[in-house]
């Protein structure tokens, strides 16, 4: 609630940003680049490249990492599951960023200007030779890959031109031999400066492939989309191979020292900017390619994604261009390998050694590529595989579109997957259920997410948010699995069936505490938003405490008649209005980032990691945003053709949508105000009329959110004391809930701490502890043993998440 000096804080923050940006834009003669003051951060990063500039260095580093290897990423979920592959990719990006950070830190500290020099300085000459051998092996393997891919892409083009499948082996060997003969003269060149643009051309072709895959997903495959075919998790030994092949896509460390030597005003801070932006850009591109590529072909995804679109002229052009690029990629990568070998044997200026080394590298890699073509050469049945895949999808989609009378909904055949998911809502439809579940989870709590990186770091906060989404999805999965298997139609019934009547009462008490805390939060937020609006209207700061108490008292008096209503059906649309206002806030935050703050952006102010005890409180408050399990059973009861598969569609899509919205809000909110980000993001834009409107609307919504949430809590209390039909008990219960929550909101106006308490204890019990206990108890009842992997895994999640949540709830109170 403390906003006394917020205007000064924001002003000082912007001033510091301006000073830092000015310092960073000094040219080599110490003069100010005037143009940098008038261009956006995006334009400065990705504009016209000059030698030694940040933008040229970022593109160069990305070109070194991004290549043909990324075309294999869409096949990762086939062997390891989609979520596992996403997590592994984020881990690889973080590891690559971490290693560049420590390399540059050591290099600047000890004034070393090459990787080999740094290895020799720190570890000795023997380790320097070991590094050289490792580099030779790495580039040798890369050259083999390029030759395999050349033959593979050439074969795909020849197939489209009418070649028979039976010639595949002949093409591999004859094409490989011709490749070595034609490529040898280029490989003999010492000066390959004229080929430097081929890596950029490769990036352009990859961008072209990425665009057409996305277009194909939304045009050719959207009508046949079936998310029941998605494998989210697959825990097997191939996880390690997925990690290894993914890590290959983030290896560009061999170029980090040359970039440093060319960089204008080279410093650790500027180098950090380069590799942070490069790796983040690579990660976004890789994730997009992997997700859309996999969601198009599912388990039929080939090892090289463009092999899966047989006969499509757009991909045939891409294969032809890639074959051309691979031809020149071999000499570009052979040159540093040859130079390192000649250095090791002390023959840099010996022509005979130069020729022999080139011949050995060129022909040994070519022979290996012909004998061991395991990037993926098997295309024998690809046309039949694709045809069968599309047929299966059509059958599954047809089955899912049957209406209640068993007739086919003809319209569904002519609309896209997006239209079917988010179109006009009908009661009991998938789209109505998805929106309802999202409305139950998304609320005012998400406005605190941009402050998470302040206490835990940006990357930590992103990882914690993904973990919370996965935990929420996992618990819904096991809840629905147990409910359908045992024919239970409410959460309370399921708890009673699995754990007994005492645990059912415990669940009821937990629900009461959870909704009680939510009501307190809503009243705090009402006063907070009201105060921000009054500030804009000219109220003096000194009246803050009086407004809190007087406003709180008026809220309780005015809200009481509405809370007394038994039928609140007319208020059902207020949750949807809340989502609309949140969408409005999200849009204006993004607009402000790119218009008001982009010129002052300074990524050295970003705290990526902050490992402290408050990580647990961040986890607890984040988890609050994914709690919507109280609505999963009512949605099931209303759903047309209710089945476990259809329910899985609902909570998978709802949680994924929430995750994207939360991450967008958190990242853009934090990158606007950095460490000055307030606990509620819209408090940080003092005096902006757009946010003042948002605060006024939110105060209005919070007023009606209290009776909406008070009703189920009151009903549960009356059930527990067996007084459902007693008017006196009804009135007393309403008075106690209304006024006790109001008094707490006035005395303890710390909404972030209460979010942590709700998410860490009461929400954790409802979402993790009870579902895990139910699943374990029912599985043991069916004859399974504790040694069963699923039981042990579920028990481990319950213990780790439960302890983390409870600790976070306590920590959030201590640091409040």
Short mmCIF file of C-alpha atoms in Angstrom, two decimals, residues 54-281:
data_model
loop_
_atom_site.label_atom_id
_atom_site.label_comp_id
_atom_site.label_asym_id
_atom_site.label_seq_id
_atom_site.Cartn_x
_atom_site.Cartn_y
_atom_site.Cartn_z
CA UNK A 54 25.96 -4.86 -30.95
CA UNK A 55 23.51 -5.82 -33.68
CA UNK A 56 26.19 -7.27 -35.98
CA UNK A 57 27.61 -9.26 -33.06
CA UNK A 58 24.20 -10.63 -32.02
CA UNK A 59 23.43 -11.80 -35.58
CA UNK A 60 26.91 -13.33 -35.93
CA UNK A 61 26.51 -15.29 -32.69
CA UNK A 62 23.05 -16.50 -33.70
CA UNK A 63 24.38 -17.59 -37.11
CA UNK A 64 27.09 -19.64 -35.39
CA UNK A 65 24.49 -21.50 -33.30
CA UNK A 66 21.47 -21.77 -35.58
CA UNK A 67 21.85 -24.21 -38.42
CA UNK A 68 20.54 -27.41 -39.90
CA UNK A 69 20.61 -29.13 -36.49
CA UNK A 70 17.51 -27.24 -35.41
CA UNK A 71 15.48 -29.04 -38.10
CA UNK A 72 15.64 -32.14 -35.88
CA UNK A 73 14.06 -30.39 -32.87
CA UNK A 74 10.39 -31.14 -33.80
CA UNK A 75 11.20 -34.86 -33.46
CA UNK A 76 12.36 -34.44 -29.84
CA UNK A 77 8.82 -34.76 -28.37
CA UNK A 78 8.39 -38.06 -30.24
CA UNK A 79 11.02 -39.69 -28.07
CA UNK A 80 10.74 -37.61 -24.88
CA UNK A 81 7.32 -35.91 -24.76
CA UNK A 82 6.43 -32.28 -25.53
CA UNK A 83 6.73 -30.78 -22.02
CA UNK A 84 9.97 -32.68 -21.32
CA UNK A 85 11.44 -31.38 -24.60
CA UNK A 86 10.44 -27.77 -23.79
CA UNK A 87 12.00 -28.02 -20.32
CA UNK A 88 15.20 -29.58 -21.73
CA UNK A 89 15.45 -26.80 -24.33
CA UNK A 90 15.14 -24.11 -21.65
CA UNK A 91 17.78 -25.91 -19.55
CA UNK A 92 20.15 -26.06 -22.56
CA UNK A 93 19.67 -22.32 -23.18
CA UNK A 94 20.40 -21.55 -19.53
CA UNK A 95 23.51 -23.76 -19.55
CA UNK A 96 24.79 -22.09 -22.72
CA UNK A 97 24.17 -18.65 -21.24
CA UNK A 98 25.84 -19.65 -17.96
CA UNK A 99 28.97 -20.97 -19.69
CA UNK A 100 29.32 -17.83 -21.84
CA UNK A 101 28.90 -15.71 -18.71
CA UNK A 102 31.74 -17.42 -16.82
CA UNK A 103 33.96 -17.57 -19.92
CA UNK A 104 33.67 -13.82 -20.50
CA UNK A 105 34.02 -13.08 -16.79
CA UNK A 106 37.31 -15.01 -16.65
CA UNK A 107 38.51 -13.57 -19.98
CA UNK A 108 37.98 -9.93 -18.98
CA UNK A 109 39.32 -10.47 -15.48
CA UNK A 110 42.55 -12.08 -16.75
CA UNK A 111 42.85 -10.15 -20.06
CA UNK A 112 42.72 -13.24 -22.31
CA UNK A 113 41.63 -12.79 -25.94
CA UNK A 114 40.99 -16.32 -27.23
CA UNK A 115 39.48 -19.54 -25.93
CA UNK A 116 42.76 -21.43 -26.45
CA UNK A 117 44.74 -18.72 -24.59
CA UNK A 118 42.30 -18.81 -21.68
CA UNK A 119 42.47 -22.62 -21.45
CA UNK A 120 46.29 -22.49 -21.49
CA UNK A 121 46.38 -19.67 -18.92
CA UNK A 122 44.03 -21.45 -16.51
CA UNK A 123 44.68 -25.16 -17.10
CA UNK A 124 48.06 -25.46 -18.83
CA UNK A 125 49.35 -26.36 -22.31
CA UNK A 126 48.20 -30.01 -22.16
CA UNK A 127 44.60 -28.95 -21.62
CA UNK A 128 45.00 -26.46 -24.47
CA UNK A 129 45.89 -29.37 -26.78
CA UNK A 130 42.93 -31.31 -25.40
CA UNK A 131 40.69 -28.35 -26.25
CA UNK A 132 42.12 -28.24 -29.78
CA UNK A 133 41.43 -31.97 -30.28
CA UNK A 134 37.88 -31.48 -28.99
CA UNK A 135 37.33 -28.63 -31.45
CA UNK A 136 38.62 -30.79 -34.33
CA UNK A 137 36.25 -33.63 -33.38
CA UNK A 138 33.32 -31.22 -33.10
CA UNK A 139 33.86 -29.62 -36.52
CA UNK A 140 34.61 -33.05 -38.05
CA UNK A 141 31.19 -34.29 -36.87
CA UNK A 142 29.52 -31.12 -38.15
CA UNK A 143 31.04 -31.64 -41.62
CA UNK A 144 29.73 -35.23 -41.67
CA UNK A 145 26.25 -33.93 -40.82
CA UNK A 146 26.33 -31.35 -43.60
CA UNK A 147 27.22 -33.99 -46.19
CA UNK A 148 24.48 -36.33 -44.96
CA UNK A 149 21.95 -33.51 -45.17
CA UNK A 150 23.11 -32.52 -48.67
CA UNK A 151 22.41 -36.05 -49.95
CA UNK A 152 19.15 -36.26 -48.00
CA UNK A 153 17.77 -32.96 -49.35
CA UNK A 154 18.98 -33.81 -52.87
CA UNK A 155 17.13 -37.14 -52.68
CA UNK A 156 13.91 -35.45 -51.57
CA UNK A 157 14.09 -33.06 -54.54
CA UNK A 158 14.77 -35.95 -56.94
CA UNK A 159 11.73 -37.80 -55.52
CA UNK A 160 9.51 -34.86 -56.40
CA UNK A 161 11.09 -34.79 -59.89
CA UNK A 162 9.93 -38.39 -60.45
CA UNK A 163 12.86 -40.59 -59.34
CA UNK A 164 11.92 -44.09 -58.23
CA UNK A 165 12.33 -45.09 -54.56
CA UNK A 166 14.53 -48.03 -55.57
CA UNK A 167 17.37 -45.64 -56.56
CA UNK A 168 17.81 -44.28 -53.03
CA UNK A 169 21.02 -46.19 -52.19
CA UNK A 170 22.59 -45.43 -55.58
CA UNK A 171 21.83 -41.70 -55.18
CA UNK A 172 23.40 -41.75 -51.73
CA UNK A 173 26.72 -43.18 -52.95
CA UNK A 174 26.95 -41.51 -56.37
CA UNK A 175 25.76 -38.18 -54.93
CA UNK A 176 28.24 -38.47 -52.05
CA UNK A 177 31.13 -39.19 -54.42
CA UNK A 178 30.20 -36.27 -56.69
CA UNK A 179 29.89 -34.00 -53.63
CA UNK A 180 33.46 -34.81 -52.51
CA UNK A 181 34.90 -34.30 -56.01
CA UNK A 182 33.11 -31.00 -56.68
CA UNK A 183 33.61 -29.65 -53.16
CA UNK A 184 37.35 -30.38 -52.94
CA UNK A 185 38.56 -27.31 -54.97
CA UNK A 186 36.51 -24.97 -52.72
CA UNK A 187 37.84 -26.69 -49.60
CA UNK A 188 41.39 -26.08 -50.82
CA UNK A 189 40.85 -22.29 -50.69
CA UNK A 190 42.60 -20.54 -47.81
CA UNK A 191 40.58 -17.32 -47.98
CA UNK A 192 36.88 -18.09 -47.52
CA UNK A 193 35.84 -14.51 -46.70
CA UNK A 194 33.60 -14.42 -49.79
CA UNK A 195 31.48 -17.24 -48.32
CA UNK A 196 30.70 -15.39 -45.07
CA UNK A 197 27.13 -14.54 -46.15
CA UNK A 198 26.06 -18.17 -46.56
CA UNK A 199 25.39 -18.51 -42.82
CA UNK A 200 23.01 -15.53 -43.00
CA UNK A 201 21.29 -17.08 -46.06
CA UNK A 202 20.89 -20.27 -44.00
CA UNK A 203 19.10 -18.30 -41.27
CA UNK A 204 16.79 -16.73 -43.88
CA UNK A 205 15.89 -20.19 -45.22
CA UNK A 206 15.24 -21.46 -41.68
CA UNK A 207 12.96 -18.45 -41.10
CA UNK A 208 11.14 -19.30 -44.36
CA UNK A 209 10.68 -22.93 -43.18
CA UNK A 210 9.42 -21.74 -39.80
CA UNK A 211 6.84 -19.44 -41.42
CA UNK A 212 5.46 -22.08 -43.81
CA UNK A 213 5.25 -24.70 -41.01
CA UNK A 214 3.14 -22.26 -38.96
CA UNK A 215 1.00 -21.45 -42.01
CA UNK A 216 0.50 -25.16 -42.71
CA UNK A 217 -0.50 -25.74 -39.10
CA UNK A 218 -3.26 -23.12 -39.21
CA UNK A 219 -4.47 -23.97 -42.73
CA UNK A 220 -3.86 -27.59 -43.71
CA UNK A 221 -3.82 -29.32 -40.31
CA UNK A 222 -5.96 -27.18 -37.98
CA UNK A 223 -9.21 -28.94 -38.92
CA UNK A 224 -7.60 -32.29 -38.07
CA UNK A 225 -5.95 -31.18 -34.83
CA UNK A 226 -6.44 -33.63 -31.96
CA UNK A 227 -4.58 -32.86 -28.74
CA UNK A 228 -5.24 -36.35 -27.37
CA UNK A 229 -2.39 -37.44 -29.70
CA UNK A 230 0.09 -35.18 -27.91
CA UNK A 231 2.56 -37.04 -25.70
CA UNK A 232 3.35 -34.55 -22.93
CA UNK A 233 5.74 -36.68 -20.86
CA UNK A 234 7.79 -39.75 -21.76
CA UNK A 235 10.35 -40.62 -19.11
CA UNK A 236 12.89 -42.98 -20.68
CA UNK A 237 16.62 -43.24 -21.30
CA UNK A 238 16.22 -41.24 -24.54
CA UNK A 239 15.74 -38.10 -22.46
CA UNK A 240 19.55 -37.95 -22.29
CA UNK A 241 19.91 -38.18 -26.09
CA UNK A 242 17.25 -35.47 -26.48
CA UNK A 243 19.26 -33.28 -24.10
CA UNK A 244 22.47 -33.92 -26.05
CA UNK A 245 20.97 -33.21 -29.50
CA UNK A 246 19.17 -30.10 -28.19
CA UNK A 247 22.35 -28.77 -26.59
CA UNK A 248 24.00 -28.89 -30.03
CA UNK A 249 21.70 -26.05 -31.09
CA UNK A 250 23.11 -23.67 -28.46
CA UNK A 251 26.80 -24.22 -29.16
CA UNK A 252 28.32 -21.03 -30.52
CA UNK A 253 31.10 -20.52 -27.97
CA UNK A 254 33.83 -20.83 -30.59
CA UNK A 255 32.78 -17.41 -31.93
CA UNK A 256 32.43 -15.55 -28.62
CA UNK A 257 36.11 -14.49 -28.47
CA UNK A 258 36.36 -13.26 -32.11
CA UNK A 259 33.18 -11.25 -31.52
CA UNK A 260 34.73 -9.74 -28.39
CA UNK A 261 37.88 -8.72 -30.28
CA UNK A 262 35.82 -6.98 -33.02
CA UNK A 263 33.31 -5.33 -30.67
CA UNK A 264 33.42 -1.54 -30.33
CA UNK A 265 34.01 -0.47 -26.70
CA UNK A 266 34.33 -4.12 -25.69
CA UNK A 267 33.26 -4.67 -22.09
CA UNK A 268 31.78 -7.47 -20.03
CA UNK A 269 28.46 -5.61 -19.87
CA UNK A 270 28.22 -5.25 -23.66
CA UNK A 271 29.24 -8.87 -24.22
CA UNK A 272 26.53 -9.92 -21.75
CA UNK A 273 24.00 -7.99 -23.82
CA UNK A 274 25.12 -9.86 -26.93
CA UNK A 275 24.91 -13.41 -25.65
CA UNK A 276 21.75 -12.77 -23.57
CA UNK A 277 19.84 -11.45 -26.58
CA UNK A 278 21.27 -14.03 -28.98
CA UNK A 279 20.43 -17.03 -26.77
CA UNK A 280 16.96 -15.68 -25.93
CA UNK A 281 16.22 -15.17 -29.64
#
